Rosetta silent file (secondary structure, phi, psi, omega in degrees, C-alpha in Angstrom):
SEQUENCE: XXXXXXXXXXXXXXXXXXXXXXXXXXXXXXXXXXXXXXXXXXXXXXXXXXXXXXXXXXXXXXXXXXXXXXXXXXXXXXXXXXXXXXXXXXXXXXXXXXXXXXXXXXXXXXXXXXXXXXXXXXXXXXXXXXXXXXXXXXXXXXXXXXXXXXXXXXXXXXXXXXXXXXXXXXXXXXXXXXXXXXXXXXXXXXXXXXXXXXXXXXXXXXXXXXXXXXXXXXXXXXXXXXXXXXXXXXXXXXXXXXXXXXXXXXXXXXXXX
SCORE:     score description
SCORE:     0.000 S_00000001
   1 L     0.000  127.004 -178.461   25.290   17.025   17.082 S_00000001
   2 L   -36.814  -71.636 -153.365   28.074   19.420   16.409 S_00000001
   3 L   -72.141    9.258  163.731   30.798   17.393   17.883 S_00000001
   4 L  -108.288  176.623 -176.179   29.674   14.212   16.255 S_00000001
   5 L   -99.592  168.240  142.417   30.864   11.939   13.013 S_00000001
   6 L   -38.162  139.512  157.166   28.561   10.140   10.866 S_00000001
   7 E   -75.127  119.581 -172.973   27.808    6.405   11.333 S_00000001
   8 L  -107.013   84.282 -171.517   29.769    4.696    8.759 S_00000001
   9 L  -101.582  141.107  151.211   29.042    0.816    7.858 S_00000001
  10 L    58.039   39.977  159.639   30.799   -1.306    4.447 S_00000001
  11 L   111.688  -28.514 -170.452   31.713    2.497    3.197 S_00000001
  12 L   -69.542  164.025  157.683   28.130    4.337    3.585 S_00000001
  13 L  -137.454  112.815  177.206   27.319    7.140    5.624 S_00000001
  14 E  -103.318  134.447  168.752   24.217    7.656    7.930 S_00000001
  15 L   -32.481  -65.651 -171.343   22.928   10.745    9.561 S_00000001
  16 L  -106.908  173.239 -171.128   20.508    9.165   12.134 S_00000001
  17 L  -142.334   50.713  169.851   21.514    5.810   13.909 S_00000001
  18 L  -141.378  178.402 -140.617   18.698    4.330   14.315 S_00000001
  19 E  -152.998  114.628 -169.468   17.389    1.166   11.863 S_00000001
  20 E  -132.151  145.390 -177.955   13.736    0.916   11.767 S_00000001
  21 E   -75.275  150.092 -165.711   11.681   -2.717   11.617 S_00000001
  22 L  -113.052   14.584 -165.465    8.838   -2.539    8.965 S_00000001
  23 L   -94.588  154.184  165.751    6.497   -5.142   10.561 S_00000001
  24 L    53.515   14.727 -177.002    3.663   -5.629   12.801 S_00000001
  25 L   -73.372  163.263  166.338    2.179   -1.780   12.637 S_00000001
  26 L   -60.085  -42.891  170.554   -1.555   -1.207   12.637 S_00000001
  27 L  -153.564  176.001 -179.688   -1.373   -0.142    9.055 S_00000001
  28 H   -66.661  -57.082 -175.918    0.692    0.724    6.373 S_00000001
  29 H   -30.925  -65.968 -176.438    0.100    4.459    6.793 S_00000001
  30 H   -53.415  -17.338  174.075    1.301    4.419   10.125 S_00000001
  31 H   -89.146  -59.158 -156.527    4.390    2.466    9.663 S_00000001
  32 H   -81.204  -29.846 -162.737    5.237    5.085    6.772 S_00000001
  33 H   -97.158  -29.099  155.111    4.546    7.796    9.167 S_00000001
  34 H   -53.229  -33.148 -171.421    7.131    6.069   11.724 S_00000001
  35 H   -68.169  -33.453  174.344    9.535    5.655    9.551 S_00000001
  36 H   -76.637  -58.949 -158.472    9.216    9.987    8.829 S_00000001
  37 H   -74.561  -14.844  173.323    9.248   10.434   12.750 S_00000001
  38 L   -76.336  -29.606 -175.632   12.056    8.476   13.769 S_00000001
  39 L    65.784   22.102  124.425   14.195   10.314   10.842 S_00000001
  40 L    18.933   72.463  179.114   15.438    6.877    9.823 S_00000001
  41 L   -83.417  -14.671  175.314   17.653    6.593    6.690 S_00000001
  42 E  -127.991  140.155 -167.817   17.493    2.689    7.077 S_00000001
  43 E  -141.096  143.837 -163.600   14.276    0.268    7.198 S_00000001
  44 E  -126.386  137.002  179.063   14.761   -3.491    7.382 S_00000001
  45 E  -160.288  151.014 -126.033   12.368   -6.179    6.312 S_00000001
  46 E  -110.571  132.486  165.833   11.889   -9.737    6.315 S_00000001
  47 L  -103.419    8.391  156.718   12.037  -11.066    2.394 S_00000001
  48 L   -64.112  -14.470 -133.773   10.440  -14.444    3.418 S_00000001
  49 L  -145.254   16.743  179.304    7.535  -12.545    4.686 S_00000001
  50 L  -118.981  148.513 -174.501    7.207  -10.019    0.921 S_00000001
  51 L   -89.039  106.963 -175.084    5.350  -10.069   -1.723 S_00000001
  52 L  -105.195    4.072 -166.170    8.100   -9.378   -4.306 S_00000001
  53 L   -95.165   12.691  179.407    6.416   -9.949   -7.465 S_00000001
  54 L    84.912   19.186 -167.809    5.009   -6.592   -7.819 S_00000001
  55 L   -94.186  -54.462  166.191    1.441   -7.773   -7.691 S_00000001
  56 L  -124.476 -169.854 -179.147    0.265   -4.735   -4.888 S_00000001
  57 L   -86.689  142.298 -145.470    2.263   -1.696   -3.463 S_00000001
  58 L  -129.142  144.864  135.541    4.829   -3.223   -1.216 S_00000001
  59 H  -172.355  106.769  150.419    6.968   -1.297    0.602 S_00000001
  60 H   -36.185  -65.415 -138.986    9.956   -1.230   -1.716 S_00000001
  61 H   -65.762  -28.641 -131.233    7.641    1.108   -3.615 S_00000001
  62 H   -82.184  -49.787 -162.383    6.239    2.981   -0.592 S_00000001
  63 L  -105.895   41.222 -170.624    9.802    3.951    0.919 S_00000001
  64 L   -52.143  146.155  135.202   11.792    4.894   -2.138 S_00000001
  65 L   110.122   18.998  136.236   15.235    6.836   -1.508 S_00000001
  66 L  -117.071  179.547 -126.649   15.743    4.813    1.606 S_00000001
  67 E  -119.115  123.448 -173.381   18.626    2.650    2.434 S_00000001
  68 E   -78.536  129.274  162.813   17.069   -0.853    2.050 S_00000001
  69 E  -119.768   97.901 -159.537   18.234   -3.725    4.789 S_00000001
  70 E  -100.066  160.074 -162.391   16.423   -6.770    3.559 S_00000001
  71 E  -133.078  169.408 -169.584   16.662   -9.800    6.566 S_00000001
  72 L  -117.146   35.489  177.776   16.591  -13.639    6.755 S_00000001
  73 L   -41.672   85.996 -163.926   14.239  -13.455    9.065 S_00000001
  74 L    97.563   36.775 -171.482   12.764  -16.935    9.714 S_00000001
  75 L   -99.668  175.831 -171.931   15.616  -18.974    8.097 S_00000001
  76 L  -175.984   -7.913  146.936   16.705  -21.803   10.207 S_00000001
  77 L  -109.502  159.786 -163.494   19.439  -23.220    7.850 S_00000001
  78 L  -101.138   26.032  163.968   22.421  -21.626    6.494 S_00000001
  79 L  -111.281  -60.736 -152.849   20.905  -23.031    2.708 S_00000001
  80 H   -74.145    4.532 -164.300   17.896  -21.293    3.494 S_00000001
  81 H  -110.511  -55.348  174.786   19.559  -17.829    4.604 S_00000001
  82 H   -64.739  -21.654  160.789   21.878  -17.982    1.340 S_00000001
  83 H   -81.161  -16.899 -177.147   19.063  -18.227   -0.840 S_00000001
  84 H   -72.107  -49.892 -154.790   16.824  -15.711    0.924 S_00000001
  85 H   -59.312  -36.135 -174.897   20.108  -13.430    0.882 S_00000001
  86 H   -81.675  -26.474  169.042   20.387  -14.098   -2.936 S_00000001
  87 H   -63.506  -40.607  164.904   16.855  -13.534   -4.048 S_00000001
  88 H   -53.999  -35.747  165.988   17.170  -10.177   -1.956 S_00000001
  89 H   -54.101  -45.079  173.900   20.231   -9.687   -3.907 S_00000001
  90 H  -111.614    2.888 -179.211   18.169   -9.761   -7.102 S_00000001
  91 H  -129.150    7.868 -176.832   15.037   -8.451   -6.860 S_00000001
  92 L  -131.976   17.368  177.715   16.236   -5.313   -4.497 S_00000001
  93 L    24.137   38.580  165.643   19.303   -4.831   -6.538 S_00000001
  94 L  -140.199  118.020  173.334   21.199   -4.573   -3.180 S_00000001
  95 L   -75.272   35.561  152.475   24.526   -6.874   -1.594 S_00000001
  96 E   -94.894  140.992  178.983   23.325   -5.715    2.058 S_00000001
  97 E  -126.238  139.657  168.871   22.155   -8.580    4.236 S_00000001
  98 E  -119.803  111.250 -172.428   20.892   -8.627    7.545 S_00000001
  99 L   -75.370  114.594  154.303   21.857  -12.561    8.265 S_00000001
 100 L  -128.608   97.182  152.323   19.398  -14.484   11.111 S_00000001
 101 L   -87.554  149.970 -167.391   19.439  -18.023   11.729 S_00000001
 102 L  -128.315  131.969 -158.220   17.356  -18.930   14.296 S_00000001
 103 L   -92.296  -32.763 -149.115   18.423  -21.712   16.431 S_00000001
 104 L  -171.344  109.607  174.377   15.776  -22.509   18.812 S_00000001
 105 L   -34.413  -55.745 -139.032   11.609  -21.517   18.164 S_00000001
 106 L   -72.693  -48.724 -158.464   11.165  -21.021   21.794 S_00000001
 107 L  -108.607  -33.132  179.672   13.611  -18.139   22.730 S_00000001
 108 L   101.276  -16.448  171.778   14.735  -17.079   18.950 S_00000001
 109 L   -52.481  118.651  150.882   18.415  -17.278   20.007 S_00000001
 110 L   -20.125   69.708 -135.814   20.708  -17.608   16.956 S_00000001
 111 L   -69.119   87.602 -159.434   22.300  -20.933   15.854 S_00000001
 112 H   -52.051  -53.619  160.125   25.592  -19.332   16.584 S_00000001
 113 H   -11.697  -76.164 -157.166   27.610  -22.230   14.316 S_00000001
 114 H   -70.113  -28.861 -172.712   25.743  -21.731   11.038 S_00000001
 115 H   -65.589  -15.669 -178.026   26.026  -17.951   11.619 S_00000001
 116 H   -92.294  -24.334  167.566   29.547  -17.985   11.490 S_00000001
 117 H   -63.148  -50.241 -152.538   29.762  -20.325    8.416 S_00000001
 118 H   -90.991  -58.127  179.056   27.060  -18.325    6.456 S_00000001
 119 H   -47.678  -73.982  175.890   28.723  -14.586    7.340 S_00000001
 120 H   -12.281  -72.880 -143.282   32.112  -16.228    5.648 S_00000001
 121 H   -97.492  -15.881  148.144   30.593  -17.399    2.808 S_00000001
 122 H   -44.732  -74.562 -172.318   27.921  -14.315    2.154 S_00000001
 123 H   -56.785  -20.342  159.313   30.880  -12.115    2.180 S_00000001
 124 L   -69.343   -8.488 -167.646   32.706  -14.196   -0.062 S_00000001
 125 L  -100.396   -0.649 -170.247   29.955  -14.070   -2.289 S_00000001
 126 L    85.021   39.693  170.407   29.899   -9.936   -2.093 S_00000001
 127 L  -106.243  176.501  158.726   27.542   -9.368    0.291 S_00000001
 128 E   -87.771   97.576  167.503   27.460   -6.755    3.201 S_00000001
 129 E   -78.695   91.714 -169.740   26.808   -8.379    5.795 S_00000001
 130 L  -116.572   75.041  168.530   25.279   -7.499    9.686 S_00000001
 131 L   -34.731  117.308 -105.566   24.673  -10.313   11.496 S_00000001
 132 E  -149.777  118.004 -171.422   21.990  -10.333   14.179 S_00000001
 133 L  -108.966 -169.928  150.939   23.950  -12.259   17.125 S_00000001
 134 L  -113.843  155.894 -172.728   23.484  -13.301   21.164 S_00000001
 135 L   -67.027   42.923 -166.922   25.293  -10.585   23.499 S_00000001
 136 L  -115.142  140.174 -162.405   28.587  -12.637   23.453 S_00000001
 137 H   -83.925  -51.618  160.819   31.779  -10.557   23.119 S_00000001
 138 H   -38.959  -46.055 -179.159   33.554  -13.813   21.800 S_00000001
 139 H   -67.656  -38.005 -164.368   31.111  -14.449   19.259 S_00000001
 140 H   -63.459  -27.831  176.963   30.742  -10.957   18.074 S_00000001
 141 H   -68.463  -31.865 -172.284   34.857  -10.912   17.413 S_00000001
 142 H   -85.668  -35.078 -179.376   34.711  -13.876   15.562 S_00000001
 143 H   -91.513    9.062  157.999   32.112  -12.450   13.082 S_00000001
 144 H   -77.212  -37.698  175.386   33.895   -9.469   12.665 S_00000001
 145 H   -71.198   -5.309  178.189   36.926  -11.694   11.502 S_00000001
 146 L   -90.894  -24.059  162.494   34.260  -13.360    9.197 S_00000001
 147 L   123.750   -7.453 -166.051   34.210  -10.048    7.391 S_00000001
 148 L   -53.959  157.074 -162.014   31.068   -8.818    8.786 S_00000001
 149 L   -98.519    9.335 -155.845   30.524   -5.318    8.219 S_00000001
 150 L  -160.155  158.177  121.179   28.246   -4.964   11.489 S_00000001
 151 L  -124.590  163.519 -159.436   27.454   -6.949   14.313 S_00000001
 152 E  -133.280   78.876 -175.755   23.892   -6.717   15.616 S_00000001
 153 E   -93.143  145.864 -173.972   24.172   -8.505   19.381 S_00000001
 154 L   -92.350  146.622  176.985   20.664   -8.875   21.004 S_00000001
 155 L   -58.954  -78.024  176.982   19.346   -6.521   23.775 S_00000001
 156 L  -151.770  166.315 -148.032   17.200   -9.346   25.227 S_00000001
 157 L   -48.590  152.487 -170.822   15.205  -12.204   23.572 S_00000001
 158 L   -68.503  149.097  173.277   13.390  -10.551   20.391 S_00000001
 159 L    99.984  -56.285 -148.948   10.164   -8.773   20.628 S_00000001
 160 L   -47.740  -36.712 -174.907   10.293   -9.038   24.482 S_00000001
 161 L    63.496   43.594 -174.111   10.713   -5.214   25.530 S_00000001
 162 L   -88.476  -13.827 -158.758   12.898   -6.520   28.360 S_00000001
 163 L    82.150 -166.873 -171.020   15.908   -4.070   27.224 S_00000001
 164 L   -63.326   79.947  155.855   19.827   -4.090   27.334 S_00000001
 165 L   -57.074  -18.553  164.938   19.791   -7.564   29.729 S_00000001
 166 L  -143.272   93.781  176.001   23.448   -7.674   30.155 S_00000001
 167 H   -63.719  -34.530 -172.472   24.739   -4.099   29.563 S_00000001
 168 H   -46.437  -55.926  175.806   28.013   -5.434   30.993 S_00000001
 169 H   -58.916  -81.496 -164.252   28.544   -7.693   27.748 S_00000001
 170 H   -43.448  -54.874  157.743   27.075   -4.959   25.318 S_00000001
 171 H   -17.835  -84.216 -179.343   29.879   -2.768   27.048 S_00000001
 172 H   -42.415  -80.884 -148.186   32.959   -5.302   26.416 S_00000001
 173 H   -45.715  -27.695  164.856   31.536   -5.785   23.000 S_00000001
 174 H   -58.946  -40.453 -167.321   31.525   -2.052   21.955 S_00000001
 175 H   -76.018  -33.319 -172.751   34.784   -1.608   23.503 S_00000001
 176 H   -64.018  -53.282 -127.555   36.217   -4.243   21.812 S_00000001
 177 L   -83.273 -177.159  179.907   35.055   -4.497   18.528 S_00000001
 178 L  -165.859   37.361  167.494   36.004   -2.689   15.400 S_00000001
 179 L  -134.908  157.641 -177.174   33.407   -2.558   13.192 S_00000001
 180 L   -37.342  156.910  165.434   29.759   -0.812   14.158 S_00000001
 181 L  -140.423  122.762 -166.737   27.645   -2.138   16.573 S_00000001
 182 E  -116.387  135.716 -176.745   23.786   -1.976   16.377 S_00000001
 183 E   -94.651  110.439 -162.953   22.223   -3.416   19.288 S_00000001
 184 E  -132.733  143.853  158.855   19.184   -5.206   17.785 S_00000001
 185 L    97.348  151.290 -174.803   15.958   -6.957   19.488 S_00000001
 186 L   103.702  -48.425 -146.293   14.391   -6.769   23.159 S_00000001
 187 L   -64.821  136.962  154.599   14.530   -2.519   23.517 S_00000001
 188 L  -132.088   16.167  176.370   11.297   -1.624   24.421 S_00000001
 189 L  -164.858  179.034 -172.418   11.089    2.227   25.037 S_00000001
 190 H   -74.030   -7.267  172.147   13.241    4.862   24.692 S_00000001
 191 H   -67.712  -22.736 -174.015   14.977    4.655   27.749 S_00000001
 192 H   -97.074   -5.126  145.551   16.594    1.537   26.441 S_00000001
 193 H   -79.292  -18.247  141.898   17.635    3.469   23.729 S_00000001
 194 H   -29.115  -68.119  179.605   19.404    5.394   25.575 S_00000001
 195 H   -69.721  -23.070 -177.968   21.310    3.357   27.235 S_00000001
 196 H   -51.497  -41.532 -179.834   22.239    1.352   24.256 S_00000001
 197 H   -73.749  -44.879  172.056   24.141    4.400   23.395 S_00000001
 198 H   -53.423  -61.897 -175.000   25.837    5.327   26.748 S_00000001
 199 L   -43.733  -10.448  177.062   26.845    1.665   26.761 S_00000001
 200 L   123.239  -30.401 -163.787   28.479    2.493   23.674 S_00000001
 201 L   -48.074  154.327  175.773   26.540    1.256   20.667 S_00000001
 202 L   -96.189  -18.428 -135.846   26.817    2.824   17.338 S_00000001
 203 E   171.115  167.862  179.997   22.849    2.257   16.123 S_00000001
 204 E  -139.823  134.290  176.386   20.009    0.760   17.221 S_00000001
 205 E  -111.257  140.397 -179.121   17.615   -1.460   15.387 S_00000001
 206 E  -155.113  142.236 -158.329   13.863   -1.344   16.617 S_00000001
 207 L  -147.514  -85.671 -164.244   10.952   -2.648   15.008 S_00000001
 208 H   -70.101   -1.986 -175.755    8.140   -3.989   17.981 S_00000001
 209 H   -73.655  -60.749 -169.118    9.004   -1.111   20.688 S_00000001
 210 H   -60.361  -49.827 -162.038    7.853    1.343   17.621 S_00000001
 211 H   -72.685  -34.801  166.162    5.267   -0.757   15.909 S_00000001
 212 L   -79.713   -7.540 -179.369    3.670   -2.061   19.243 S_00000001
 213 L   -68.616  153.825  176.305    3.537    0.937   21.034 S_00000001
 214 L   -37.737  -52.413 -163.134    0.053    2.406   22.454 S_00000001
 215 L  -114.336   69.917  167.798    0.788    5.654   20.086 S_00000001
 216 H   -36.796  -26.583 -169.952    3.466    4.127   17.390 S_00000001
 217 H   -83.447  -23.080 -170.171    3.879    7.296   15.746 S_00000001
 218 H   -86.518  -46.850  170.274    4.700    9.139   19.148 S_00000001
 219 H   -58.633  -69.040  167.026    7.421    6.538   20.099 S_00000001
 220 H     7.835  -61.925 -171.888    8.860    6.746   16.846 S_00000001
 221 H   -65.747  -39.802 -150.402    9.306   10.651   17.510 S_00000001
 222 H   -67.797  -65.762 -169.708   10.574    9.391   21.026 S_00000001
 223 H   -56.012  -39.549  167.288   13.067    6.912   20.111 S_00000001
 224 H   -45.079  -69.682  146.452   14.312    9.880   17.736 S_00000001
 225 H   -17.887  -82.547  179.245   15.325   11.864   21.009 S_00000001
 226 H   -26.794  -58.542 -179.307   16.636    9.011   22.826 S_00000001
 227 H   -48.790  -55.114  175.479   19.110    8.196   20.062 S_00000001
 228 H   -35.239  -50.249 -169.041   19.988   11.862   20.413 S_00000001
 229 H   -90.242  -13.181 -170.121   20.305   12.116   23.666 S_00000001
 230 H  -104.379  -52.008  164.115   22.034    8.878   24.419 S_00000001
 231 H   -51.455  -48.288 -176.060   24.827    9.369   21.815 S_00000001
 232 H   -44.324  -48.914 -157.910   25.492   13.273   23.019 S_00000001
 233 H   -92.151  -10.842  141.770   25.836   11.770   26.302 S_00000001
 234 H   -41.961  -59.434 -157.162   28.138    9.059   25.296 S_00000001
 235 H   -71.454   -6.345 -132.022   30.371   11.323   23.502 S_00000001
 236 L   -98.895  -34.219 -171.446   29.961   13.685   26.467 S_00000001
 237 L    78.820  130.668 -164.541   31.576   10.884   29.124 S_00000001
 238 L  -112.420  154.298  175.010   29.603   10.024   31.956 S_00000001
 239 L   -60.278  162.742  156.709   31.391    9.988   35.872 S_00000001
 240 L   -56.419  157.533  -58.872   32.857    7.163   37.366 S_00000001
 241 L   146.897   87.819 -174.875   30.543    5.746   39.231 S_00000001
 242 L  -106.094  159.485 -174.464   31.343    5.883   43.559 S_00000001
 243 L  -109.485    8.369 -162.547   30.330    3.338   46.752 S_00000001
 244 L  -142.899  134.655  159.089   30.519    6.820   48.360 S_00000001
 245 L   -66.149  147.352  168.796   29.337   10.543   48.571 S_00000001
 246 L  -129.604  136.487  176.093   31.177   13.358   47.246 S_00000001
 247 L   -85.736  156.233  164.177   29.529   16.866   47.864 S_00000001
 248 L   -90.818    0.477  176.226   29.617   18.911   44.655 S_00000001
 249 L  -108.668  142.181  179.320   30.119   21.913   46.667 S_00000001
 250 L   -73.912  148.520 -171.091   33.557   22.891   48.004 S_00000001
 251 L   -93.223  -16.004  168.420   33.865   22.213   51.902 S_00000001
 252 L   -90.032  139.862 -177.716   36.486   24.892   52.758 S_00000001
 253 L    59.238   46.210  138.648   35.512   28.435   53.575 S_00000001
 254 L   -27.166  156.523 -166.219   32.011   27.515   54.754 S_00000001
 255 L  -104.734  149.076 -174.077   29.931   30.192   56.099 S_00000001
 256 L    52.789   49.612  168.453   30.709   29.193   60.226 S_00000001
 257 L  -115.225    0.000    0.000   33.903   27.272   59.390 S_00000001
């Protein structure tokens, strides 16, 4: 889009704005062929859940010359989230983190506490840091003052496909904040990638809407479009919103007026 900027996080610049999960596909091919159709520049992966020692092709090797976001996916202590961050940190040569603590099995909601400790003390250690949050405007402020270079506030509970569940928050928090905001877990079609953008959002992160879909490779192209179409029509300004009709046609000089 002509009339748009780049997304810009910790200094970088991305083209597309959308953040794709590397997980749960039918096969590797097909997950490499989402990853082309989405037009991606960033792919995210769990480093609990990798083979890092080089033993088969992983892929690191598979997706070379894109911008790696390795995650602490299935940490539950702010000890176990600084060492997964630092082994990613050394065997990916890269100080981007995408910090998850997970508070509670059942729903996957964030143990908002340690997350606030552990973004502090990442970033003190020189990482980049995009914390993967609940949909709280308060929280999201405070981990921008924690240095984070992102916040990542959840659509609705992960996996779930439920979509933006409280756009109203994801609003305030966009409005507020004043570092990117990638809306990550819950979207489950491209319509909810939409809105994530009218609502304001800078990115999107999506992993089971793509990987789970009937045709993964066809959402993939899908979600591409959405992003499109949901930022143009951000930047574009949408009406107000009436409890009333307004004709779009003028009512003076009517033919029998």
């Amino acid at each position: 889009m002509s009339n748009d900027t780049p997304l810009v996080i910790a200094g970088r610049e991305f083209g597309n704005r959308i953040f794709l999960g590397t997980s749960s596909y039918p096969n590797l091919q097909i997950m490499l062929d989402c990853v082309e159709e989405s037009g991606t520049e960033m792919v995210t992966f769990s480093i609990r859940r990798m083979d890092l020692e080089g033993h088969a092709e992983s892929p690191v090797d598979l997706l070379d010359g894109y911008h790696f976001l390795p995650n602490t996916a299935g940490c539950e202590t702010a000890r176990d989230a600084i060492l997964t961050a630092q082994l990613a940190r050394e065997a990916l040569e890269t100080e981007w983190v995408k910090l998850e603590i997970i508070g509670d099995r059942e729903t996957l909601y964030p143990d908002v506490e340690q997350l606030l400790s552990t973004t502090e003390e990442l970033v003190k250690d020189g990482f980049t840091v995009l914390p993967y949050c609940n949909d709280d405007p308060v929280i999201c402020k405070r981990l921008e003052d924690a240095g984070a270079a992102a916040v990542m506030p959840m659509g609705s509970l992960i996996g779930s496909g439920m979509g933006v569940a409280n756009p109203a928050n994801i609003e305030l928090i966009c409005r507020r904040a004043e570092v990117p905001v990638v809306i990550d877990a819950g979207l489950g079609t491209a319509s909810d990638v939409v809105q994530s953008f009218e609502l304001g959002c800078d990115a999107v992160l999506l992993n089971t809407a793509v990987a789970k879909a009937r045709n993964p490779v066809a959402m993939a192209r899908a979600v591409r479009h959405a992003c499109e179409a949901g930022r143009a029509a951000h930047l574009a300004g949408r009406i107000p919103k009436r409890t009333h009709a307004e004709a779009s046609s003028p009512q003076m000089g009517l033919v029998g007026s």
